[in-house]
Amino acid sequence: MIYNVYKPAGWSSFDVVKKIRNITKEKKVGHGGTLDPFAEGVLIIGTGKDTKTLQQYTNTDKSYKAVLKLGELTDTLDKEGTITKIKPVPDLNAEEIATVLNSFRGLQTQIPPMYSAKKIKGKRLYLLARQNLEIPREPVSINIYSIRLIDFNNSEIKFSAIVSKGTYIRVLGQDIALKLGTVGHLISLIRTKVGDFNYKNSQSIQNFQEKWKLTTI
């Protein structure tokens, strides 16, 4: 089966997989596209023979809402990291921010961050990063189909984006901050859509567990 599960912040994607495996007692359980532990939102879960179809969800377009905090850079590019750089935030207005956001639309390349689940030569990058190691990463082709300013307040920018597979919103946030003349990291990230699955018809882990109990009574 394929399930649209809402991953809570603080859980890794594999934490959700383990929980669904415990609930369903299925031996084969997987997910279609990693979400960072600090992030929340749509996580596609497959069980049994349907784990073979998960790649199609990994490869599909995804939508996000993010909050970017300007003035501070962290090693993970999100709020769970250690601050590595502080830089003043210039006076900005909505028009300037929207112009910078719009400049990121279209085909481009992006270098995957060290703190990511991407494998290089069989090793997860985040495991190497935790050893204070940094290795060269090849740029990946991505496409940002849409990016829009939702709101801004002092040093925080809230924006939405629709992107292709392989796009790291944390890296996008860092690049936006640099183009605005400062540094930054994400303090909130919500995946609102994966392909045709969106957060409105997703189910919490608690709801999933309750429904599963009803079907097995």
PDB file of C-alpha atoms in Angstrom:
ATOM      1  CA  MET A   1       0.000   0.000   0.000  1.00  0.00           C
ATOM      2  CA  ILE A   2       0.967   3.654  -0.484  1.00  0.00           C
ATOM      3  CA  TYR A   3       0.254   6.068   2.373  1.00  0.00           C
ATOM      4  CA  ASN A   4       0.456   9.845   2.604  1.00  0.00           C
ATOM      5  CA  VAL A   5       1.857  10.409   6.101  1.00  0.00           C
ATOM      6  CA  TYR A   6       2.522  13.784   7.730  1.00  0.00           C
ATOM      7  CA  LYS A   7       5.998  13.594   9.227  1.00  0.00           C
ATOM      8  CA  PRO A   8       6.285  15.605  12.435  1.00  0.00           C
ATOM      9  CA  ALA A   9       9.252  17.867  13.116  1.00  0.00           C
ATOM     10  CA  GLY A  10      11.913  16.133  15.196  1.00  0.00           C
ATOM     11  CA  TRP A  11      11.463  12.754  13.522  1.00  0.00           C
ATOM     12  CA  SER A  12      13.790  11.427  10.846  1.00  0.00           C
ATOM     13  CA  SER A  13      12.206   9.885   7.763  1.00  0.00           C
ATOM     14  CA  PHE A  14      13.509   6.524   8.924  1.00  0.00           C
ATOM     15  CA  ASP A  15      11.838   7.053  12.323  1.00  0.00           C
ATOM     16  CA  VAL A  16       8.514   7.213  10.458  1.00  0.00           C
ATOM     17  CA  VAL A  17       9.374   4.088   8.454  1.00  0.00           C
ATOM     18  CA  LYS A  18      10.171   2.202  11.674  1.00  0.00           C
ATOM     19  CA  LYS A  19       6.934   3.351  13.303  1.00  0.00           C
ATOM     20  CA  ILE A  20       4.805   2.307  10.310  1.00  0.00           C
ATOM     21  CA  ARG A  21       6.608  -1.032  10.220  1.00  0.00           C
ATOM     22  CA  ASN A  22       5.800  -1.582  13.896  1.00  0.00           C
ATOM     23  CA  ILE A  23       2.145  -0.662  13.367  1.00  0.00           C
ATOM     24  CA  THR A  24       1.539  -2.714  10.213  1.00  0.00           C
ATOM     25  CA  LYS A  25       3.949  -5.589  10.981  1.00  0.00           C
ATOM     26  CA  GLU A  26       5.024  -5.387   7.324  1.00  0.00           C
ATOM     27  CA  LYS A  27       8.580  -6.549   6.672  1.00  0.00           C
ATOM     28  CA  LYS A  28       9.068  -4.207   3.731  1.00  0.00           C
ATOM     29  CA  VAL A  29       8.452  -0.507   4.422  1.00  0.00           C
ATOM     30  CA  GLY A  30      10.115   2.462   2.736  1.00  0.00           C
ATOM     31  CA  HIS A  31       9.636   6.148   1.949  1.00  0.00           C
ATOM     32  CA  GLY A  32       9.624   8.162  -1.249  1.00  0.00           C
ATOM     33  CA  GLY A  33      11.956  11.075  -0.591  1.00  0.00           C
ATOM     34  CA  THR A  34      13.838  12.010   2.574  1.00  0.00           C
ATOM     35  CA  LEU A  35      12.683  14.894   4.770  1.00  0.00           C
ATOM     36  CA  ASP A  36      15.205  16.477   7.149  1.00  0.00           C
ATOM     37  CA  PRO A  37      14.538  15.776  10.859  1.00  0.00           C
ATOM     38  CA  PHE A  38      13.786  19.454  11.597  1.00  0.00           C
ATOM     39  CA  ALA A  39      11.296  19.579   8.704  1.00  0.00           C
ATOM     40  CA  GLU A  40       7.710  18.383   8.648  1.00  0.00           C
ATOM     41  CA  GLY A  41       5.102  17.542   6.047  1.00  0.00           C
ATOM     42  CA  VAL A  42       4.216  15.038   3.362  1.00  0.00           C
ATOM     43  CA  LEU A  43       6.186  11.801   3.428  1.00  0.00           C
ATOM     44  CA  ILE A  44       5.068   9.047   1.063  1.00  0.00           C
ATOM     45  CA  ILE A  45       5.287   5.624   2.698  1.00  0.00           C
ATOM     46  CA  GLY A  46       5.126   2.330   0.808  1.00  0.00           C
ATOM     47  CA  THR A  47       4.623  -1.137   2.284  1.00  0.00           C
ATOM     48  CA  GLY A  48       4.979  -4.634   0.910  1.00  0.00           C
ATOM     49  CA  LYS A  49       5.266  -4.926  -2.861  1.00  0.00           C
ATOM     50  CA  ASP A  50       4.446  -1.230  -3.266  1.00  0.00           C
ATOM     51  CA  THR A  51       7.889  -0.299  -1.956  1.00  0.00           C
ATOM     52  CA  LYS A  52       9.023  -1.001  -5.522  1.00  0.00           C
ATOM     53  CA  THR A  53       7.017   2.005  -6.762  1.00  0.00           C
ATOM     54  CA  LEU A  54       8.478   4.515  -4.286  1.00  0.00           C
ATOM     55  CA  GLN A  55      11.128   5.714  -6.731  1.00  0.00           C
ATOM     56  CA  GLN A  56       8.447   7.441  -8.788  1.00  0.00           C
ATOM     57  CA  TYR A  57       7.614   9.628  -5.783  1.00  0.00           C
ATOM     58  CA  THR A  58      11.276  10.346  -5.120  1.00  0.00           C
ATOM     59  CA  ASN A  59      11.589  11.564  -8.711  1.00  0.00           C
ATOM     60  CA  THR A  60       8.487  13.756  -8.771  1.00  0.00           C
ATOM     61  CA  ASP A  61       8.150  17.522  -8.172  1.00  0.00           C
ATOM     62  CA  LYS A  62       7.707  18.746  -4.604  1.00  0.00           C
ATOM     63  CA  SER A  63       6.269  21.867  -2.954  1.00  0.00           C
ATOM     64  CA  TYR A  64       7.511  23.553   0.209  1.00  0.00           C
ATOM     65  CA  LYS A  65       6.936  26.434   2.581  1.00  0.00           C
ATOM     66  CA  ALA A  66      10.029  27.690   4.376  1.00  0.00           C
ATOM     67  CA  VAL A  67      11.115  30.350   6.833  1.00  0.00           C
ATOM     68  CA  LEU A  68      14.613  31.750   6.307  1.00  0.00           C
ATOM     69  CA  LYS A  69      16.363  33.527   9.170  1.00  0.00           C
ATOM     70  CA  LEU A  70      18.846  36.105   7.916  1.00  0.00           C
ATOM     71  CA  GLY A  71      22.068  37.152   9.612  1.00  0.00           C
ATOM     72  CA  GLU A  72      23.232  33.767  10.905  1.00  0.00           C
ATOM     73  CA  LEU A  73      24.748  30.819   9.029  1.00  0.00           C
ATOM     74  CA  THR A  74      24.842  27.319  10.527  1.00  0.00           C
ATOM     75  CA  ASP A  75      26.902  24.307   9.494  1.00  0.00           C
ATOM     76  CA  THR A  76      23.752  22.298   8.673  1.00  0.00           C
ATOM     77  CA  LEU A  77      21.996  25.266   6.993  1.00  0.00           C
ATOM     78  CA  ASP A  78      19.080  24.782   9.404  1.00  0.00           C
ATOM     79  CA  LYS A  79      18.229  25.564  13.030  1.00  0.00           C
ATOM     80  CA  GLU A  80      19.685  22.290  14.330  1.00  0.00           C
ATOM     81  CA  GLY A  81      23.229  23.269  13.414  1.00  0.00           C
ATOM     82  CA  THR A  82      25.947  25.335  15.045  1.00  0.00           C
ATOM     83  CA  ILE A  83      26.258  28.993  14.088  1.00  0.00           C
ATOM     84  CA  THR A  84      29.404  29.414  12.013  1.00  0.00           C
ATOM     85  CA  LYS A  85      29.008  32.981  10.763  1.00  0.00           C
ATOM     86  CA  ILE A  86      27.146  36.146  11.699  1.00  0.00           C
ATOM     87  CA  LYS A  87      26.619  38.989   9.261  1.00  0.00           C
ATOM     88  CA  PRO A  88      24.521  42.171   9.412  1.00  0.00           C
ATOM     89  CA  VAL A  89      21.184  42.148   7.602  1.00  0.00           C
ATOM     90  CA  PRO A  90      20.711  45.067   5.198  1.00  0.00           C
ATOM     91  CA  ASP A  91      17.498  47.076   5.155  1.00  0.00           C
ATOM     92  CA  LEU A  92      15.171  45.204   2.815  1.00  0.00           C
ATOM     93  CA  ASN A  93      11.711  45.689   1.405  1.00  0.00           C
ATOM     94  CA  ALA A  94       9.205  43.271  -0.109  1.00  0.00           C
ATOM     95  CA  GLU A  95      10.006  44.302  -3.679  1.00  0.00           C
ATOM     96  CA  GLU A  96      13.740  43.678  -3.255  1.00  0.00           C
ATOM     97  CA  ILE A  97      13.156  40.295  -1.655  1.00  0.00           C
ATOM     98  CA  ALA A  98      10.634  39.234  -4.324  1.00  0.00           C
ATOM     99  CA  THR A  99      13.093  40.234  -7.066  1.00  0.00           C
ATOM    100  CA  VAL A 100      15.826  38.088  -5.534  1.00  0.00           C
ATOM    101  CA  LEU A 101      13.463  35.143  -5.114  1.00  0.00           C
ATOM    102  CA  ASN A 102      12.326  35.408  -8.734  1.00  0.00           C
ATOM    103  CA  SER A 103      15.960  35.317  -9.880  1.00  0.00           C
ATOM    104  CA  PHE A 104      16.169  31.691  -8.724  1.00  0.00           C
ATOM    105  CA  ARG A 105      13.435  30.461 -11.044  1.00  0.00           C
ATOM    106  CA  GLY A 106      14.378  28.014 -13.778  1.00  0.00           C
ATOM    107  CA  LEU A 107      17.017  25.410 -14.568  1.00  0.00           C
ATOM    108  CA  GLN A 108      20.247  25.600 -12.593  1.00  0.00           C
ATOM    109  CA  THR A 109      22.758  23.522 -10.669  1.00  0.00           C
ATOM    110  CA  GLN A 110      23.068  23.060  -6.937  1.00  0.00           C
ATOM    111  CA  ILE A 111      25.787  21.438  -4.842  1.00  0.00           C
ATOM    112  CA  PRO A 112      24.317  19.013  -2.264  1.00  0.00           C
ATOM    113  CA  PRO A 113      25.148  20.004   1.332  1.00  0.00           C
ATOM    114  CA  MET A 114      27.495  17.923   3.448  1.00  0.00           C
ATOM    115  CA  TYR A 115      24.739  17.481   6.007  1.00  0.00           C
ATOM    116  CA  SER A 116      22.502  15.372   3.771  1.00  0.00           C
ATOM    117  CA  ALA A 117      21.533  11.735   3.285  1.00  0.00           C
ATOM    118  CA  LYS A 118      23.095  11.689  -0.190  1.00  0.00           C
ATOM    119  CA  LYS A 119      25.572   8.848  -0.721  1.00  0.00           C
ATOM    120  CA  ILE A 120      28.979   9.333  -2.314  1.00  0.00           C
ATOM    121  CA  LYS A 121      31.071   6.185  -2.769  1.00  0.00           C
ATOM    122  CA  GLY A 122      28.637   4.340  -0.531  1.00  0.00           C
ATOM    123  CA  LYS A 123      28.899   6.748   2.402  1.00  0.00           C
ATOM    124  CA  ARG A 124      26.201   9.122   3.669  1.00  0.00           C
ATOM    125  CA  LEU A 125      27.458  12.681   3.538  1.00  0.00           C
ATOM    126  CA  TYR A 126      26.099  13.603   6.964  1.00  0.00           C
ATOM    127  CA  LEU A 127      28.147  10.808   8.559  1.00  0.00           C
ATOM    128  CA  LEU A 128      31.297  12.293   7.041  1.00  0.00           C
ATOM    129  CA  ALA A 129      30.236  15.800   8.082  1.00  0.00           C
ATOM    130  CA  ARG A 130      29.900  14.642  11.690  1.00  0.00           C
ATOM    131  CA  GLN A 131      33.566  13.628  11.482  1.00  0.00           C
ATOM    132  CA  ASN A 132      34.398  17.184  10.376  1.00  0.00           C
ATOM    133  CA  LEU A 133      35.165  15.890   6.894  1.00  0.00           C
ATOM    134  CA  GLU A 134      34.202  17.679   3.709  1.00  0.00           C
ATOM    135  CA  ILE A 135      34.530  16.044   0.314  1.00  0.00           C
ATOM    136  CA  PRO A 136      33.988  17.415  -3.193  1.00  0.00           C
ATOM    137  CA  ARG A 137      30.403  17.070  -4.469  1.00  0.00           C
ATOM    138  CA  GLU A 138      29.340  17.273  -8.080  1.00  0.00           C
ATOM    139  CA  PRO A 139      26.717  19.927  -8.930  1.00  0.00           C
ATOM    140  CA  VAL A 140      23.242  18.494  -9.542  1.00  0.00           C
ATOM    141  CA  SER A 141      20.835  19.850 -12.164  1.00  0.00           C
ATOM    142  CA  ILE A 142      17.609  21.122 -10.612  1.00  0.00           C
ATOM    143  CA  ASN A 143      14.620  23.193 -11.651  1.00  0.00           C
ATOM    144  CA  ILE A 144      12.799  25.740  -9.519  1.00  0.00           C
ATOM    145  CA  TYR A 145       9.416  26.041 -11.201  1.00  0.00           C
ATOM    146  CA  SER A 146       7.953  28.606  -8.835  1.00  0.00           C
ATOM    147  CA  ILE A 147       9.126  30.647  -5.863  1.00  0.00           C
ATOM    148  CA  ARG A 148       7.039  33.242  -4.072  1.00  0.00           C
ATOM    149  CA  LEU A 149       7.391  35.598  -1.122  1.00  0.00           C
ATOM    150  CA  ILE A 150       4.679  34.967   1.477  1.00  0.00           C
ATOM    151  CA  ASP A 151       5.789  37.369   4.187  1.00  0.00           C
ATOM    152  CA  PHE A 152       8.814  38.975   5.824  1.00  0.00           C
ATOM    153  CA  ASN A 153       9.407  40.436   9.247  1.00  0.00           C
ATOM    154  CA  ASN A 154      12.701  41.942  10.399  1.00  0.00           C
ATOM    155  CA  SER A 155      15.243  39.208   9.620  1.00  0.00           C
ATOM    156  CA  GLU A 156      12.838  36.392   8.693  1.00  0.00           C
ATOM    157  CA  ILE A 157      11.530  35.615   5.212  1.00  0.00           C
ATOM    158  CA  LYS A 158       8.679  33.191   4.581  1.00  0.00           C
ATOM    159  CA  PHE A 159       8.498  31.817   1.056  1.00  0.00           C
ATOM    160  CA  SER A 160       6.999  28.961  -0.945  1.00  0.00           C
ATOM    161  CA  ALA A 161       8.611  26.993  -3.762  1.00  0.00           C
ATOM    162  CA  ILE A 162       7.781  24.249  -6.245  1.00  0.00           C
ATOM    163  CA  VAL A 163      10.936  22.375  -7.223  1.00  0.00           C
ATOM    164  CA  SER A 164      12.241  19.344  -9.063  1.00  0.00           C
ATOM    165  CA  LYS A 165      13.778  16.267  -7.471  1.00  0.00           C
ATOM    166  CA  GLY A 166      17.201  16.732  -5.941  1.00  0.00           C
ATOM    167  CA  THR A 167      16.561  20.298  -4.784  1.00  0.00           C
ATOM    168  CA  TYR A 168      17.726  21.153  -1.277  1.00  0.00           C
ATOM    169  CA  ILE A 169      15.648  23.995   0.160  1.00  0.00           C
ATOM    170  CA  ARG A 170      18.340  24.542   2.812  1.00  0.00           C
ATOM    171  CA  VAL A 171      20.855  25.316   0.063  1.00  0.00           C
ATOM    172  CA  LEU A 172      18.323  27.512  -1.694  1.00  0.00           C
ATOM    173  CA  GLY A 173      17.832  29.430   1.550  1.00  0.00           C
ATOM    174  CA  GLN A 174      21.566  29.927   1.924  1.00  0.00           C
ATOM    175  CA  ASP A 175      21.840  31.186  -1.668  1.00  0.00           C
ATOM    176  CA  ILE A 176      18.896  33.578  -1.223  1.00  0.00           C
ATOM    177  CA  ALA A 177      20.548  35.073   1.866  1.00  0.00           C
ATOM    178  CA  LEU A 178      23.855  35.532   0.025  1.00  0.00           C
ATOM    179  CA  LYS A 179      22.117  37.296  -2.840  1.00  0.00           C
ATOM    180  CA  LEU A 180      20.450  39.615  -0.315  1.00  0.00           C
ATOM    181  CA  GLY A 181      23.887  40.568   0.992  1.00  0.00           C
ATOM    182  CA  THR A 182      23.983  38.500   4.166  1.00  0.00           C
ATOM    183  CA  VAL A 183      23.923  34.883   5.405  1.00  0.00           C
ATOM    184  CA  GLY A 184      21.055  32.729   6.595  1.00  0.00           C
ATOM    185  CA  HIS A 185      19.615  29.368   7.568  1.00  0.00           C
ATOM    186  CA  LEU A 186      16.182  27.744   7.602  1.00  0.00           C
ATOM    187  CA  ILE A 187      14.247  27.735  10.865  1.00  0.00           C
ATOM    188  CA  SER A 188      11.136  26.078   9.428  1.00  0.00           C
ATOM    189  CA  LEU A 189      10.450  23.788   6.478  1.00  0.00           C
ATOM    190  CA  ILE A 190       7.142  22.180   5.530  1.00  0.00           C
ATOM    191  CA  ARG A 191       6.729  19.903   2.524  1.00  0.00           C
ATOM    192  CA  THR A 192       3.210  20.625   1.365  1.00  0.00           C
ATOM    193  CA  LYS A 193       3.039  18.409  -1.713  1.00  0.00           C
ATOM    194  CA  VAL A 194       4.698  15.417  -3.389  1.00  0.00           C
ATOM    195  CA  GLY A 195       3.358  14.817  -6.865  1.00  0.00           C
ATOM    196  CA  ASP A 196      -0.420  14.543  -6.464  1.00  0.00           C
ATOM    197  CA  PHE A 197      -0.228  14.000  -2.687  1.00  0.00           C
ATOM    198  CA  ASN A 198      -0.636  17.083  -0.503  1.00  0.00           C
ATOM    199  CA  TYR A 199      -0.686  17.881   3.201  1.00  0.00           C
ATOM    200  CA  LYS A 200      -4.472  18.390   3.227  1.00  0.00           C
ATOM    201  CA  ASN A 201      -5.104  14.686   2.662  1.00  0.00           C
ATOM    202  CA  SER A 202      -2.126  13.422   4.670  1.00  0.00           C
ATOM    203  CA  GLN A 203      -2.601  11.639   7.988  1.00  0.00           C
ATOM    204  CA  SER A 204      -0.681  11.986  11.217  1.00  0.00           C
ATOM    205  CA  ILE A 205       1.097   8.952  12.608  1.00  0.00           C
ATOM    206  CA  GLN A 206      -1.411   8.888  15.470  1.00  0.00           C
ATOM    207  CA  ASN A 207      -4.364   8.855  13.056  1.00  0.00           C
ATOM    208  CA  PHE A 208      -2.671   6.168  10.987  1.00  0.00           C
ATOM    209  CA  GLN A 209      -2.242   4.017  14.084  1.00  0.00           C
ATOM    210  CA  GLU A 210      -5.850   4.524  15.196  1.00  0.00           C
ATOM    211  CA  LYS A 211      -7.230   3.654  11.753  1.00  0.00           C
ATOM    212  CA  TRP A 212      -5.000   0.591  11.543  1.00  0.00           C
ATOM    213  CA  LYS A 213      -6.311  -0.692  14.884  1.00  0.00           C
ATOM    214  CA  LEU A 214      -9.884  -0.334  13.625  1.00  0.00           C
ATOM    215  CA  THR A 215      -9.136  -2.366  10.489  1.00  0.00           C
ATOM    216  CA  THR A 216      -7.580  -5.185  12.510  1.00  0.00           C
ATOM    217  CA  ILE A 217     -10.306  -5.528  15.137  1.00  0.00           C
TER     218      ILE A 217
END
